[in-house]
CSV table of N, CA and C in Angstrom, one decimal:
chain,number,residue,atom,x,y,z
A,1,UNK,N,-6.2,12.7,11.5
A,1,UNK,CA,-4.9,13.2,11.3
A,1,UNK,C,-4.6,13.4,9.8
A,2,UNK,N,-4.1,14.5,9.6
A,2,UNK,CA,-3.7,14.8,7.8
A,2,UNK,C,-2.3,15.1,8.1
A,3,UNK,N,-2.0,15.1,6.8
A,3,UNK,CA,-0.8,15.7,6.7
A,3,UNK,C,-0.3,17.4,6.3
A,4,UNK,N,0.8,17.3,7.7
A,4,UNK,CA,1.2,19.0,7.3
A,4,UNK,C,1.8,19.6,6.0
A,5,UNK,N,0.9,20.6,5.1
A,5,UNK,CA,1.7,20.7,4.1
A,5,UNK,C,2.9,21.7,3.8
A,6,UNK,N,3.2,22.0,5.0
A,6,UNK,CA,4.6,22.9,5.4
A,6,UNK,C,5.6,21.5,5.3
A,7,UNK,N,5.3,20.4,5.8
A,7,UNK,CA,6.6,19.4,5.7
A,7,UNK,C,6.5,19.0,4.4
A,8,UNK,N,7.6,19.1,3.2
A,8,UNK,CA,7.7,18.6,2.3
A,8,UNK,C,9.4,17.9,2.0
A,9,UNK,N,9.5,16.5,1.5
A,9,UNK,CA,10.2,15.8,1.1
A,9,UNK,C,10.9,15.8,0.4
A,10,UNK,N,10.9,16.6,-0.7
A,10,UNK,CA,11.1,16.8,-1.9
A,10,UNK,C,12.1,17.9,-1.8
A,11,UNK,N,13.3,18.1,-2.5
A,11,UNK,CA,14.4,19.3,-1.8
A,11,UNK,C,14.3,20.3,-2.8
A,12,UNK,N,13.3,20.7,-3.5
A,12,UNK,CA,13.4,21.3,-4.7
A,12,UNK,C,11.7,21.9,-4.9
A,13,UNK,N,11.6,22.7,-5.8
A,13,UNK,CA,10.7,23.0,-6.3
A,13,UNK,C,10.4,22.3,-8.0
A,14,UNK,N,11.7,21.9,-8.4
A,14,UNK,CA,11.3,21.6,-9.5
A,14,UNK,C,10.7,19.6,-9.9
A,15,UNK,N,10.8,19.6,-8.5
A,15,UNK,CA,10.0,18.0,-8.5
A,15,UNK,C,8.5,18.3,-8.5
A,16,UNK,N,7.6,17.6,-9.6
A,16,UNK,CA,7.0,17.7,-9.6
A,16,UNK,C,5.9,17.5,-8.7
A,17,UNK,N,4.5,18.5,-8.4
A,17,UNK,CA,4.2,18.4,-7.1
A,17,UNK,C,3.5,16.8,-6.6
A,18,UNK,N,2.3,16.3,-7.5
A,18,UNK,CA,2.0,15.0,-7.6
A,18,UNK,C,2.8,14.1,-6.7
A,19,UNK,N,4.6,14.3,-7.6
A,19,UNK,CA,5.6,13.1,-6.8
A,19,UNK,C,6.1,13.6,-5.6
A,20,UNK,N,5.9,14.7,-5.0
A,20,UNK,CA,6.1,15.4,-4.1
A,20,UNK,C,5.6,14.8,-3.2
A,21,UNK,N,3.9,15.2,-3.6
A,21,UNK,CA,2.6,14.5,-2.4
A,21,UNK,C,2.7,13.1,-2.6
A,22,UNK,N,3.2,12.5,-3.1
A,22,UNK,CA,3.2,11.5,-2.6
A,22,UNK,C,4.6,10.9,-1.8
A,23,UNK,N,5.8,11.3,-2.0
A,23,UNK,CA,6.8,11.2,-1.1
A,23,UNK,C,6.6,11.7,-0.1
A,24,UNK,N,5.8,12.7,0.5
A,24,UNK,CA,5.2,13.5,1.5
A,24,UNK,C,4.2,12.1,2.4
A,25,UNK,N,3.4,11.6,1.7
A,25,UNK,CA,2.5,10.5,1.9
A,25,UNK,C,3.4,9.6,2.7
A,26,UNK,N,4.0,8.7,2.0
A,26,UNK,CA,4.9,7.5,1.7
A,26,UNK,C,5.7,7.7,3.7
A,27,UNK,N,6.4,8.7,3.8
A,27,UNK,CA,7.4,9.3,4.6
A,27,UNK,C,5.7,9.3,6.1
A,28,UNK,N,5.0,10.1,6.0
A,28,UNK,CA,3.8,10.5,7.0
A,28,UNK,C,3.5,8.7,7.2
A,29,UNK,N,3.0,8.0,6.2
A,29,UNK,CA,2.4,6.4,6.6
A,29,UNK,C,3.9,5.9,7.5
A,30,UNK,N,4.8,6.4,7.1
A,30,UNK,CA,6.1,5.1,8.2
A,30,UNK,C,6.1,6.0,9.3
A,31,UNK,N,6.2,7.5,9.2
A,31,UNK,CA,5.8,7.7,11.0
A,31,UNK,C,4.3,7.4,11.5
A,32,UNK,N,3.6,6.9,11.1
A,32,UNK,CA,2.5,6.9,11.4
A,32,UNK,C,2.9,5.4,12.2
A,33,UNK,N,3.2,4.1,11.1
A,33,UNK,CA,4.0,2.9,11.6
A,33,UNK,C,4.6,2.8,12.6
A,34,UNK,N,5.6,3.7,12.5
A,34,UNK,CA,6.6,3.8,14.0
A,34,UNK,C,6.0,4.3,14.9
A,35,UNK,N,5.1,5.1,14.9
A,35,UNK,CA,4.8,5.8,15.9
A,35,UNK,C,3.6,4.9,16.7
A,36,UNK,N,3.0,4.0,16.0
A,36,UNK,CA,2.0,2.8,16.9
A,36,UNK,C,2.0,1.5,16.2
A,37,UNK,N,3.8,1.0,16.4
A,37,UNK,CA,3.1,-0.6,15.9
A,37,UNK,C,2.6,-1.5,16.5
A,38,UNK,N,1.9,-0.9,17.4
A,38,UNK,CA,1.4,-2.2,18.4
A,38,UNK,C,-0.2,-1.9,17.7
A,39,UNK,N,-0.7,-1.1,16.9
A,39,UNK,CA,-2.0,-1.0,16.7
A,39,UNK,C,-2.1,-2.1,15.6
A,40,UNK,N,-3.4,-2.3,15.3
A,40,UNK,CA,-3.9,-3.7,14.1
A,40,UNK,C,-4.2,-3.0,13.2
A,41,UNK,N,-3.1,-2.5,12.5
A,41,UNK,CA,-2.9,-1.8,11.3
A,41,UNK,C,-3.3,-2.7,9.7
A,42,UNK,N,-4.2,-1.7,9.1
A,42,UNK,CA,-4.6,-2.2,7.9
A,42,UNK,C,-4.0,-1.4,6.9
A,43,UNK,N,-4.0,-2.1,5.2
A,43,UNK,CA,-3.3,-1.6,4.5
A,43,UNK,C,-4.2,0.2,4.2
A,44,UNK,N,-5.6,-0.6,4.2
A,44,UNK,CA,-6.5,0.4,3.9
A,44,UNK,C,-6.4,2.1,4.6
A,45,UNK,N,-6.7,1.2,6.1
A,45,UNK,CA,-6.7,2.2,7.1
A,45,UNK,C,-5.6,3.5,6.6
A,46,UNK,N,-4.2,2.5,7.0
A,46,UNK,CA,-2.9,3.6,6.7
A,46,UNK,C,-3.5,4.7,5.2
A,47,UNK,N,-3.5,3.9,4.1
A,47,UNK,CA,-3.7,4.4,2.9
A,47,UNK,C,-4.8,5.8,2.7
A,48,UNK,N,-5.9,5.5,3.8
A,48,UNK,CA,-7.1,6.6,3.8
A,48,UNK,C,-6.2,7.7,4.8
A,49,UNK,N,-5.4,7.4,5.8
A,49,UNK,CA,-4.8,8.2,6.5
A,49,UNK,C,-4.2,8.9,6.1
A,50,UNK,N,-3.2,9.0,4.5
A,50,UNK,CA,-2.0,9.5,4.2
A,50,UNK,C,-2.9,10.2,2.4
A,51,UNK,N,-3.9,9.8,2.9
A,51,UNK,CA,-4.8,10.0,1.4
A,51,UNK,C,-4.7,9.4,-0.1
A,52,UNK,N,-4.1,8.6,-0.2
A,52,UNK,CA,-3.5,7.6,-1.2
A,52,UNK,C,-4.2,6.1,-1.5
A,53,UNK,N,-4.5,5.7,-2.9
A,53,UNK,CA,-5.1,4.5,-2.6
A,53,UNK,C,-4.3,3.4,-2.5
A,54,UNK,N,-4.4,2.4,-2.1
A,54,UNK,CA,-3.3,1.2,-1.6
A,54,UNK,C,-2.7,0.5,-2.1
A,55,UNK,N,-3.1,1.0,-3.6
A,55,UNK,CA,-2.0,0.5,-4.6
A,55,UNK,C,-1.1,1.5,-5.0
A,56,UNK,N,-1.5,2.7,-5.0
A,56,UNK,CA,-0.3,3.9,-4.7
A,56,UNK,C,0.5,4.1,-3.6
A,57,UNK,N,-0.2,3.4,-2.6
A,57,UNK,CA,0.6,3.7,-1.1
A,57,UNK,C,1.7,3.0,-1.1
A,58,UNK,N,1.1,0.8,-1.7
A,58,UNK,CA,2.1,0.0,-1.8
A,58,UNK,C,3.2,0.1,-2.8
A,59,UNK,N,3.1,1.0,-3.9
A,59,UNK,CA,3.8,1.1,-5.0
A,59,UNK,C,4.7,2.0,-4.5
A,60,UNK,N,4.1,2.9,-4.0
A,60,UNK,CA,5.8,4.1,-3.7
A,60,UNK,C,6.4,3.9,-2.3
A,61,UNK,N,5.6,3.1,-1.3
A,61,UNK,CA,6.4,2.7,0.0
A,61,UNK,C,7.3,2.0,-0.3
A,62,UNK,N,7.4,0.8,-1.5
A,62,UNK,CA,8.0,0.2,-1.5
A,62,UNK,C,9.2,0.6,-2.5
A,63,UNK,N,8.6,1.2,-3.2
A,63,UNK,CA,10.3,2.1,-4.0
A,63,UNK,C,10.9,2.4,-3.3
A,64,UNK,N,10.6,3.6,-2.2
A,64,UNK,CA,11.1,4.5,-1.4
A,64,UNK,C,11.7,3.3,-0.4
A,65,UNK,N,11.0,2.3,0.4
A,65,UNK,CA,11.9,2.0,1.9
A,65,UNK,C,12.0,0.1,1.4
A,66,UNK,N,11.7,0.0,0.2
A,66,UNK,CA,12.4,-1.4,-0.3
A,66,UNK,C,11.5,-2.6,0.3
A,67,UNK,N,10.5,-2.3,0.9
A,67,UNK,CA,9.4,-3.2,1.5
A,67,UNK,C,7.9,-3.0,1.4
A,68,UNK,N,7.1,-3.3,1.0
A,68,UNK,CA,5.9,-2.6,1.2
A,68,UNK,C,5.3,-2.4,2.5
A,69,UNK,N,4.5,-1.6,2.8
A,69,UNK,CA,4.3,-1.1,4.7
A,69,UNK,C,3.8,-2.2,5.8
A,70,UNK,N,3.5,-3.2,5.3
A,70,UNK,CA,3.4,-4.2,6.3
A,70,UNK,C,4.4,-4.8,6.6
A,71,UNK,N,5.3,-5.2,5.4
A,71,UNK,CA,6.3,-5.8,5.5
A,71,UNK,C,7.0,-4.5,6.8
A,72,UNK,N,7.2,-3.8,7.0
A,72,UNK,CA,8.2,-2.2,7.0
A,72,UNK,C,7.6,-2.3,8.8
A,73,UNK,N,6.2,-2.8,8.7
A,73,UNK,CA,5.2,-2.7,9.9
A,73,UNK,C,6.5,-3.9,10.9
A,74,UNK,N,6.4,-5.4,10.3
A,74,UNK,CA,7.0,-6.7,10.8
A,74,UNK,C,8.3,-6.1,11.0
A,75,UNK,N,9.1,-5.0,10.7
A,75,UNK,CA,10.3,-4.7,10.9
A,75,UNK,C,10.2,-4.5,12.2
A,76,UNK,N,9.9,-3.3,12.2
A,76,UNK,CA,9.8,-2.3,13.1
A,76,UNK,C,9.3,-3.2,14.7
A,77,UNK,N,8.3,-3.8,14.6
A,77,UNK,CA,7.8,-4.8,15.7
A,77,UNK,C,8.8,-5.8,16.0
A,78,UNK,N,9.4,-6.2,14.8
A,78,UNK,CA,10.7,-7.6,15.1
A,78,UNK,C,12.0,-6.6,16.2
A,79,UNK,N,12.3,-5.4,15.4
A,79,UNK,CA,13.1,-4.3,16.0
A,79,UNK,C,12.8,-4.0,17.7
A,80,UNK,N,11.1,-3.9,17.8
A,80,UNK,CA,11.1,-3.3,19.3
A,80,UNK,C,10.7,-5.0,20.2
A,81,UNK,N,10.5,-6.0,19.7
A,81,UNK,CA,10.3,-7.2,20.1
A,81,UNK,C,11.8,-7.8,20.7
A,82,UNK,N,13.2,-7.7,19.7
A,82,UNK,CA,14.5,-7.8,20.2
A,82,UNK,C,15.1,-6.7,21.3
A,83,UNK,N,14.6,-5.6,21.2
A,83,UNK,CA,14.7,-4.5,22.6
A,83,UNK,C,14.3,-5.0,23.6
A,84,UNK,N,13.0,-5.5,23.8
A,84,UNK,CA,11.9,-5.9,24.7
A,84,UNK,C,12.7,-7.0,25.2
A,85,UNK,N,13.2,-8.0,24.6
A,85,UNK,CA,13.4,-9.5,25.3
A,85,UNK,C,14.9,-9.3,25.6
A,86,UNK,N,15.8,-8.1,25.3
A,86,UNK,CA,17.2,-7.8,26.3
A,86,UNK,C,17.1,-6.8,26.8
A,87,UNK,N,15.9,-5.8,26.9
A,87,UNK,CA,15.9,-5.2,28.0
A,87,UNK,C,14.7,-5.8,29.4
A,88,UNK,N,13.7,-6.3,29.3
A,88,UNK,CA,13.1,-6.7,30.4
A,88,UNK,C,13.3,-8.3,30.5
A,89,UNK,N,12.4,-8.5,31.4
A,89,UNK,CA,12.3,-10.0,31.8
A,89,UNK,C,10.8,-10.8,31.4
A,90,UNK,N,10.4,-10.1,30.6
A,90,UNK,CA,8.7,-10.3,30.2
A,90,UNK,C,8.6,-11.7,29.3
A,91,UNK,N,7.8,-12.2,30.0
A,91,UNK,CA,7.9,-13.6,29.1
A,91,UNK,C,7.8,-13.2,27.4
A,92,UNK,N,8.2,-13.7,26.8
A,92,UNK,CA,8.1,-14.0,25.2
A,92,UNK,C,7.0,-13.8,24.4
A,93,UNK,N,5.7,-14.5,24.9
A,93,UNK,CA,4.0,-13.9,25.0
A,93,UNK,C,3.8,-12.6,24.8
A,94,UNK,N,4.0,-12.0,26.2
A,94,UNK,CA,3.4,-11.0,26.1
A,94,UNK,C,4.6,-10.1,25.8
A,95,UNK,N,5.8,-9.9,25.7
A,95,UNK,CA,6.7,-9.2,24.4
A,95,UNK,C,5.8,-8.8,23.4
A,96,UNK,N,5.2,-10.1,22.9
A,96,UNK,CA,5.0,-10.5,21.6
A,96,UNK,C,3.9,-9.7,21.6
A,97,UNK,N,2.9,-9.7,22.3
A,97,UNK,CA,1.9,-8.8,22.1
A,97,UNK,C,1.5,-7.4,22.7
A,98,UNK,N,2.6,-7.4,23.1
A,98,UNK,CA,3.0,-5.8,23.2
A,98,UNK,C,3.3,-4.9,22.7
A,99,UNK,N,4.4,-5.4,21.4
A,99,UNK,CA,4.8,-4.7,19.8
A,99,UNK,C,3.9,-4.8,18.8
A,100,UNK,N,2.4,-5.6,19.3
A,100,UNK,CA,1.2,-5.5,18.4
A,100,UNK,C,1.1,-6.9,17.9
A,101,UNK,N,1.8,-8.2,17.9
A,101,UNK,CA,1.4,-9.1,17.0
A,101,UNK,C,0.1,-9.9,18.2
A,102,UNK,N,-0.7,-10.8,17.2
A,102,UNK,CA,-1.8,-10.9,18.1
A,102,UNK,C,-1.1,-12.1,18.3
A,103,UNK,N,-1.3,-12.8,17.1
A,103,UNK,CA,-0.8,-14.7,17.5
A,103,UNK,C,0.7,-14.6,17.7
A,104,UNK,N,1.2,-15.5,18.9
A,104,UNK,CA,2.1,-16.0,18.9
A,104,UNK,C,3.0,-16.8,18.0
A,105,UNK,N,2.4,-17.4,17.3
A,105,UNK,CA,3.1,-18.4,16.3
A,105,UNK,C,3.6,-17.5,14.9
A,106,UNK,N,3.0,-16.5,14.8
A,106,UNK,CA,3.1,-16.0,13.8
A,106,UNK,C,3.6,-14.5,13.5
A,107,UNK,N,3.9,-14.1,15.0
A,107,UNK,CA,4.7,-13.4,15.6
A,107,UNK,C,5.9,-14.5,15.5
A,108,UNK,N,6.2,-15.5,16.3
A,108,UNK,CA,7.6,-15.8,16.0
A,108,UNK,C,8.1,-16.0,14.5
A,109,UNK,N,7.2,-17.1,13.8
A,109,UNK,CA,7.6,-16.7,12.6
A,109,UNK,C,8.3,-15.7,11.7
A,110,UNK,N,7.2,-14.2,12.3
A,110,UNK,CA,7.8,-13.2,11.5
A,110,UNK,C,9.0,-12.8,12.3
A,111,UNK,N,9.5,-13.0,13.5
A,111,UNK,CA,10.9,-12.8,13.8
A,111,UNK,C,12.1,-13.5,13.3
A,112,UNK,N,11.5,-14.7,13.5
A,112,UNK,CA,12.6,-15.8,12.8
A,112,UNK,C,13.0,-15.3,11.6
A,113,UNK,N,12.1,-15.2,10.6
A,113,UNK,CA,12.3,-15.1,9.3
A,113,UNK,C,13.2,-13.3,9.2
A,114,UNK,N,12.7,-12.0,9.7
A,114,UNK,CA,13.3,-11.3,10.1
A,114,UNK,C,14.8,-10.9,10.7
A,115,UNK,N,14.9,-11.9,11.8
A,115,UNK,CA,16.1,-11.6,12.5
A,115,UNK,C,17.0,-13.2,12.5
A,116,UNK,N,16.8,-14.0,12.2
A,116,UNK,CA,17.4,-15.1,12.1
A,116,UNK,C,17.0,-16.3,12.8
A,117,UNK,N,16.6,-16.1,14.1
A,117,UNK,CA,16.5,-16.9,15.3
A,117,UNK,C,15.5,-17.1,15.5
A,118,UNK,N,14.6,-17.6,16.3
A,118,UNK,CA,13.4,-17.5,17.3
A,118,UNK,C,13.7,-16.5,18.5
A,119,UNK,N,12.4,-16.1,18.7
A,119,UNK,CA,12.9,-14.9,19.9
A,119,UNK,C,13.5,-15.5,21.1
A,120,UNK,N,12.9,-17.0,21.5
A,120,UNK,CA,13.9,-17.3,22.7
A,120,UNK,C,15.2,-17.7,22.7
A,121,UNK,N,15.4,-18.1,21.5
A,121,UNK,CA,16.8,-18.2,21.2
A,121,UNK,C,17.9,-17.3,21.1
A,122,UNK,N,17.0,-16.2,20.3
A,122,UNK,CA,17.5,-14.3,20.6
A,122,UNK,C,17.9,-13.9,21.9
A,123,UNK,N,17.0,-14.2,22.8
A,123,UNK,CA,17.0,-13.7,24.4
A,123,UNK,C,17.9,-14.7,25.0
A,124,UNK,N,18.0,-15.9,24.8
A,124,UNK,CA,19.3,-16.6,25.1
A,124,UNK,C,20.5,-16.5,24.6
A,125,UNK,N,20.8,-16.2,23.6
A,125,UNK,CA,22.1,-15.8,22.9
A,125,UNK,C,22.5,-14.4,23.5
A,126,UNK,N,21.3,-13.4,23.6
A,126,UNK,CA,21.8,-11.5,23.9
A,126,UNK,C,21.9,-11.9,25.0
A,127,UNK,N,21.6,-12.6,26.2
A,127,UNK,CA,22.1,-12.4,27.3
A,127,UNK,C,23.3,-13.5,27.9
A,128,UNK,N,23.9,-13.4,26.9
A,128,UNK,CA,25.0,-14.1,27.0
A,128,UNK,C,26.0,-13.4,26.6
A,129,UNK,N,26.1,-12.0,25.8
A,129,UNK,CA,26.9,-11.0,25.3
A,129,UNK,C,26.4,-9.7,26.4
A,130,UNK,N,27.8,-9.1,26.4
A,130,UNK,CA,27.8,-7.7,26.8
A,130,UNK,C,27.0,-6.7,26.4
A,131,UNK,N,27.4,-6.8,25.0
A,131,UNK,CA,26.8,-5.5,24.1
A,131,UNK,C,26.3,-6.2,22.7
A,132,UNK,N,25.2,-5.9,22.0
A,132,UNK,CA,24.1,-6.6,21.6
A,132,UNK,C,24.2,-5.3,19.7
A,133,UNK,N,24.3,-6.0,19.0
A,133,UNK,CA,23.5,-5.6,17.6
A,133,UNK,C,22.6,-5.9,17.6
A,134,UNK,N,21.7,-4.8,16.6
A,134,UNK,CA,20.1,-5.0,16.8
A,134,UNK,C,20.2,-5.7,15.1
A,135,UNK,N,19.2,-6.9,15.3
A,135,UNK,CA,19.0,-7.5,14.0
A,135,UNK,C,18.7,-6.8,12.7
A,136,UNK,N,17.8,-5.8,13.6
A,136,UNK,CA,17.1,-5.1,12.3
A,136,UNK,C,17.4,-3.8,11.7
A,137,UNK,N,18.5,-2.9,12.4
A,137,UNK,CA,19.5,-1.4,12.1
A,137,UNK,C,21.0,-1.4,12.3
A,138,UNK,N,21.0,-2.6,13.5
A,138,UNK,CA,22.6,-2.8,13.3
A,138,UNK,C,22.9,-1.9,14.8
A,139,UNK,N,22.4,-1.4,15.0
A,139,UNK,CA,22.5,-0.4,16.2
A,139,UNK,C,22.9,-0.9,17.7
A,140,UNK,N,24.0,-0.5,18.1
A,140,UNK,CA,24.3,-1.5,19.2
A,140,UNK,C,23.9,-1.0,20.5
A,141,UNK,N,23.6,-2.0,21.5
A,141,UNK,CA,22.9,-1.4,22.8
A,141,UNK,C,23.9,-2.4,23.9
A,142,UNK,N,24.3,-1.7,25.1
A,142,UNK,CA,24.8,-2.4,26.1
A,142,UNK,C,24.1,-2.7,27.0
A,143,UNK,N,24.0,-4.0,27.6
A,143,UNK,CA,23.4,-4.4,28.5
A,143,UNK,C,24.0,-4.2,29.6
A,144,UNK,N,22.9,-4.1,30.5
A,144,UNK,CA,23.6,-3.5,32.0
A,144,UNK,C,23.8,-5.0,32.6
A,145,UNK,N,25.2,-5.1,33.5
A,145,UNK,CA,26.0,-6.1,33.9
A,145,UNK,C,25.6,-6.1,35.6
């Protein structure tokens, strides 16, 4: 997978191209994230994907989205792991390793620290409300009654 260079980031011509391709980079590695965080994503891996080395990758991911991409990785997982546990009935386990984290312990961890709670405490609190903020966009979802 490369990147298309018809999509560019950059709203101008007069940004230089260098910062261009790499805003271009930066933007392709987080769809790349969203689009499979359940994969066992390496810093490296992403970095050869988006053509950047991983101290360039971590340097401008994290200007650009305020986290560096693993951190950005634990969002996005904490995000579809809080979906997972008020929209189905799936034990907590396999939630957890569904959005990609292997260990359990460290998966909750990264939610707790994340979203506030432990996930079963999350899944006990959201189903006790109608309508649900998501910890990690704010984005509200109704649960069906």
């Amino acid at each position: 997978m490369s990147i298309d260079p018809s999509w560019r980031v950059c709203p101008d011509e007069t940004t230089p191209s260098h910062t261009c391709w790499t805003e271009t980079a930066v933007h392709h590695a987080a769809r790349l994230l969203a689009q499979d965080p359940g994969r066992d994503w390496r810093l490296r891996d992403l970095a050869d994907l988006v053509h950047l080395s991983t101290s360039q990758l971590g340097r401008a991911f994290s200007q650009r989205f305020g986290m560096p991409p693993i951190q950005y990785l634990a969002h996005l997982r904490a995000h579809r792991l809080a979906e997972l546990l008020i929209e189905t009935d799936l034990p907590v386990g396999v939630a957890m390793t569904q959005v990609g984290w292997r260990s359990r312990g460290h998966a909750a961890r990264q939610f707790t620290t994340i979203v506030g709670v432990s996930p079963s405490a999350y899944r006990r609190t959201a189903t006790q409300r109608a309508s649900l903020e998501c910890p990690c966009c704010g984005q509200r979802s109704e649960l069906p009654r």
